Short mmCIF file of C-alpha atoms in Angstrom, two decimals:
data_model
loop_
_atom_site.label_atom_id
_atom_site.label_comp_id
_atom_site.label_asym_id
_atom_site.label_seq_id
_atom_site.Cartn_x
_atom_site.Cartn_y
_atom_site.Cartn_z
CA UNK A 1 -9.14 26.49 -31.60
CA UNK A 2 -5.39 27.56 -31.77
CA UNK A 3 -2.96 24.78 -32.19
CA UNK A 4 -0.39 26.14 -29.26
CA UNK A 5 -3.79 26.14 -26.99
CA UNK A 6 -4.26 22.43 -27.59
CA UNK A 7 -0.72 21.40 -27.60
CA UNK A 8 -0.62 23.39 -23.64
CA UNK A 9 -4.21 20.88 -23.16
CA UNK A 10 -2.03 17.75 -23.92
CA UNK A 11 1.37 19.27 -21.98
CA UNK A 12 -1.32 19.08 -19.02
CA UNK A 13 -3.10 16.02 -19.07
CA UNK A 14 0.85 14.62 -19.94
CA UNK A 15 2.12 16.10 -16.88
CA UNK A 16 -0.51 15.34 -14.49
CA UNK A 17 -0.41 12.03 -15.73
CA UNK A 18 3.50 11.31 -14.75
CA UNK A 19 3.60 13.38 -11.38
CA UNK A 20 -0.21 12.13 -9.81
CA UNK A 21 -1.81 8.91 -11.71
CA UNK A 22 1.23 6.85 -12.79
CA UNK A 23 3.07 6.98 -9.29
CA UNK A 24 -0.49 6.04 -7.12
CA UNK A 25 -0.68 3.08 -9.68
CA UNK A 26 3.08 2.11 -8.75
CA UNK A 27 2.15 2.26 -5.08
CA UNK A 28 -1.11 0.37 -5.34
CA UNK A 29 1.08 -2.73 -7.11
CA UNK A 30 3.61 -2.72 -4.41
CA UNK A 31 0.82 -2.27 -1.79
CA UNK A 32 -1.12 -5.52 -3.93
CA UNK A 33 2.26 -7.36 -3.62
CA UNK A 34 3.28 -7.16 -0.23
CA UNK A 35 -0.31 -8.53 0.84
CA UNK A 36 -0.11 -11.67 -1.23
CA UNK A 37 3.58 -11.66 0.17
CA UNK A 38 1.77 -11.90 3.86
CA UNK A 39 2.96 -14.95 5.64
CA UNK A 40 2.10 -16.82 9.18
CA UNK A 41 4.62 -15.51 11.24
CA UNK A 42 5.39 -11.94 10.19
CA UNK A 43 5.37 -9.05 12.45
CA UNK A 44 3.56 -6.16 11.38
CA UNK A 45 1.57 -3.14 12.25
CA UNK A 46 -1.68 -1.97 11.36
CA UNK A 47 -2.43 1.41 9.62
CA UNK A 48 -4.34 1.95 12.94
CA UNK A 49 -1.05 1.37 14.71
CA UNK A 50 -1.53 -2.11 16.20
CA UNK A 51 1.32 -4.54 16.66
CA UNK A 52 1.51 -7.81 16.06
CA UNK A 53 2.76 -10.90 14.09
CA UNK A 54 0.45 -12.93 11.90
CA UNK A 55 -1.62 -15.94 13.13
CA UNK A 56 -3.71 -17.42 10.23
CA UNK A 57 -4.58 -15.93 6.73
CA UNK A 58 -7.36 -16.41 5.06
CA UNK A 59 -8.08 -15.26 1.18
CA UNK A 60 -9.16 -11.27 2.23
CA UNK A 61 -8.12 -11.05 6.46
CA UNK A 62 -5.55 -12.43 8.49
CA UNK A 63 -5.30 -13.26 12.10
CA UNK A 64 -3.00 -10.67 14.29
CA UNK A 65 -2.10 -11.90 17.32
CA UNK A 66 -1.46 -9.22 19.36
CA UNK A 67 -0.43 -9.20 23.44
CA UNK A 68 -3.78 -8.56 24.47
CA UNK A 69 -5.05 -11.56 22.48
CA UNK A 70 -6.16 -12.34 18.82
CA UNK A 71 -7.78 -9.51 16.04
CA UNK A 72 -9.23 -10.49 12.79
CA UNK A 73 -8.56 -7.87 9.88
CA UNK A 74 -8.67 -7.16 6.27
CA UNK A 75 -5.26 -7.68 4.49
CA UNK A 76 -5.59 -4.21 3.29
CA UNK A 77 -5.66 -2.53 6.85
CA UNK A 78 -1.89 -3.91 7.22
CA UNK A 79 -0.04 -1.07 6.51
CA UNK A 80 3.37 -1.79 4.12
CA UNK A 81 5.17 1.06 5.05
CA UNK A 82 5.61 1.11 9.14
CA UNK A 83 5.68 -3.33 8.80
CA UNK A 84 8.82 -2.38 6.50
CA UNK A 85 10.07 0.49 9.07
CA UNK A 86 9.78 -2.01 12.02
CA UNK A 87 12.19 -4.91 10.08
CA UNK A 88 14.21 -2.06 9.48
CA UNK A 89 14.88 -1.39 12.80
CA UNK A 90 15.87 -4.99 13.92
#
């Protein structure tokens, strides 16, 4: 193999490394961190776009208590970015 064909092999794996796999890793900590950050209390929306603020939490779902009464959920279907949006606005 020619040398300048393997250094354009690593120049591509390097690249595709910084602009795709290292920022989904950031966003999957901060994702991880806001749910442990989940308290009783705090209004949020689902990624399916329900609101509501949180009732109970257990180790993997929470409680939403919503105006038409109370939902159990996963922590992960709480989406991070519109709960953030929503403080935001207040």
């Amino acid at each position: 193999m020619d040398s300048s064909l393997i250094i354009q092999i690593v120049l591509m794996i390097a690249v595709f490394y910084f602009l795709l796999i290292m920022p989904q890793q950031k966003r999957a900590k901060k994702e991880k961190a806001f749910e442990q950050g989940l308290k009783v209390g705090d209004k949020v929306i689902t990624k399916s776009g329900i609101h509501g603020k949180i009732a109970e939490l257990a180790a993997d779902s929470v409680v939403i208590e919503t105006m038409a009464g109370k939902i159990k959920m996963e922590r992960s279907a709480i989406s991070m970015e519109m709960s953030a949006k929503m403080k935001e606005q207040k």
